[in-house]
């Protein structure tokens, strides 16, 4: 076991980070405040000056069971993937998958979505990467469907996505974001294409990097998102600008007309409450 | 000229990537326009995702090996469901009274029928121990080891079968050995071994006629040794339609579907 982890230093390091960081909070049942203080993901917090949460959430866990399940999944997927793609690429994959999961949570920003923590977005990224490697390995991208491990991997992904829909405390948005990020990063950025990379391939790679940069920027400055507009409205002092922001806020909630100021104030209180305690 | 799918994907990716920047640029001028643009993008992306999921599901069903693979699986389930578990119990009870090669082979037979390959192996080994001349048990062991992924064990056992009875099963043992050696060569990646395995498969084909699985292996070996002409010929043989009026068994249909896909993908001139 130790020898195996010695050959896969990044997996070992991430597992160690999971366990170590659990002790920053209560490892068995951490509170909302503890998790928020140590970097759990809340889209409104990311937009309000703490962009590092887009990565830090992937190392924090919401309790012992969450930690145990994710560490086991990491130790199952991580070493195999790290051995096949190399430690540096694996490290980049983990971070990109975590970022992908965090970005989709910020983009989606569902009203019922609370705080997100845990490495499962990145773990889904590893599943996406394994899928991409399997699709690259055969003579045809869909050839892996004919192999047992390809089908069982798809089944594993499907079952976990279904579980995400069944249990409301699981953030499927984060899982889907991580899955797509892991797949796309492995397919276009971290492995070589079958033939010589042509101009279209380079365009796709550049487009992917641009997408990552622009969506990250948008997650940090989400100019069309209701919570950001509400904060901007609260902080703005110029009446004309306040009116514009109020109109934009109303539109972002699907209202064609102008919502009364009282509604905005009430929403602001709810948002403040969501940021401070559950 | 109309762009290819990958070029279209690149254009779509750039458009999506530029959209958040457009929102950031629009917001200082008109926050309402920025929100309207974001809404439009979300709706368009949602619709595109739905269409993509629908197309993906359709393509999966239309994928030639999909339906034959489903048929193979259904056939296995049907066979297992029809199996009478009492036969295995009877064979096991018989074994408790008399441990003979025939009784062991009988137990192994029912276990193999139930899909319990790993459980059948010790019974086959014991049958060979009790009756070393029992070539059929040895052949069954070689075949089972191959199915379990133990290529070295399978090759060694099948060589013993050929040594004992060169034409066992009217050449089926020789074909099985040629397949195992081909898989070993593909796994090892040595050019000489692959060329030798390819020659062995061709010899068998010349003697006993074409076999879809062997043809597919031939195509893989030919592709690895860089003989595109031989690869195409082997794929064409594996993808050949059945004679008029004949019906392909699900296993055969699956092999044919795989060969057709490989022919489209790799067999073009």
PDB file of N, CA, C and O in Angstrom, chain B residues 35 70 101 112 116 130 162 175 184 188:
ATOM      1  N   UNK B  35     -28.394  40.839 -18.353  1.00  0.00           N
ATOM      2  CA  UNK B  35     -29.240  39.759 -17.815  1.00  0.00           C
ATOM      3  C   UNK B  35     -30.010  39.081 -18.958  1.00  0.00           C
ATOM      4  O   UNK B  35     -30.108  37.837 -19.003  1.00  0.00           O
ATOM      5  N   UNK B  70     -26.777  -6.487 -26.988  1.00  0.00           N
ATOM      6  CA  UNK B  70     -27.958  -6.645 -26.129  1.00  0.00           C
ATOM      7  C   UNK B  70     -28.554  -8.051 -26.302  1.00  0.00           C
ATOM      8  O   UNK B  70     -28.939  -8.705 -25.331  1.00  0.00           O
ATOM      9  N   UNK B 101     -13.125 -38.628 -12.804  1.00  0.00           N
ATOM     10  CA  UNK B 101     -12.920 -37.563 -13.794  1.00  0.00           C
ATOM     11  C   UNK B 101     -14.243 -37.194 -14.459  1.00  0.00           C
ATOM     12  O   UNK B 101     -14.536 -36.015 -14.683  1.00  0.00           O
ATOM     13  N   UNK B 112     -20.153 -24.243 -15.731  1.00  0.00           N
ATOM     14  CA  UNK B 112     -19.884 -23.395 -16.907  1.00  0.00           C
ATOM     15  C   UNK B 112     -21.196 -22.912 -17.513  1.00  0.00           C
ATOM     16  O   UNK B 112     -21.313 -21.756 -17.927  1.00  0.00           O
ATOM     17  N   UNK B 116     -20.467 -19.748 -14.040  1.00  0.00           N
ATOM     18  CA  UNK B 116     -19.516 -19.685 -12.911  1.00  0.00           C
ATOM     19  C   UNK B 116     -18.172 -20.258 -13.350  1.00  0.00           C
ATOM     20  O   UNK B 116     -17.771 -21.350 -12.937  1.00  0.00           O
ATOM     21  N   UNK B 130      -7.136 -36.747 -12.488  1.00  0.00           N
ATOM     22  CA  UNK B 130      -7.634 -38.111 -12.358  1.00  0.00           C
ATOM     23  C   UNK B 130      -7.519 -38.885 -13.667  1.00  0.00           C
ATOM     24  O   UNK B 130      -7.287 -40.087 -13.654  1.00  0.00           O
ATOM     25  N   UNK B 162      -3.267 -30.069 -28.146  1.00  0.00           N
ATOM     26  CA  UNK B 162      -2.813 -30.322 -29.529  1.00  0.00           C
ATOM     27  C   UNK B 162      -1.797 -31.465 -29.535  1.00  0.00           C
ATOM     28  O   UNK B 162      -1.790 -32.302 -30.451  1.00  0.00           O
ATOM     29  N   UNK B 175      -7.655 -23.699 -33.470  1.00  0.00           N
ATOM     30  CA  UNK B 175      -8.145 -22.318 -33.655  1.00  0.00           C
ATOM     31  C   UNK B 175      -8.095 -21.563 -32.321  1.00  0.00           C
ATOM     32  O   UNK B 175      -7.662 -20.412 -32.271  1.00  0.00           O
ATOM     33  N   UNK B 184      -1.992 -12.954 -27.022  1.00  0.00           N
ATOM     34  CA  UNK B 184      -0.713 -12.797 -26.312  1.00  0.00           C
ATOM     35  C   UNK B 184       0.212 -11.860 -27.091  1.00  0.00           C
ATOM     36  O   UNK B 184       0.835 -10.974 -26.512  1.00  0.00           O
ATOM     37  N   UNK B 188       1.716  -8.384 -25.889  1.00  0.00           N
ATOM     38  CA  UNK B 188       3.167  -8.230 -25.745  1.00  0.00           C
ATOM     39  C   UNK B 188       3.715  -7.129 -26.625  1.00  0.00           C
ATOM     40  O   UNK B 188       4.627  -6.407 -26.236  1.00  0.00           O
TER      41      UNK B 188
END
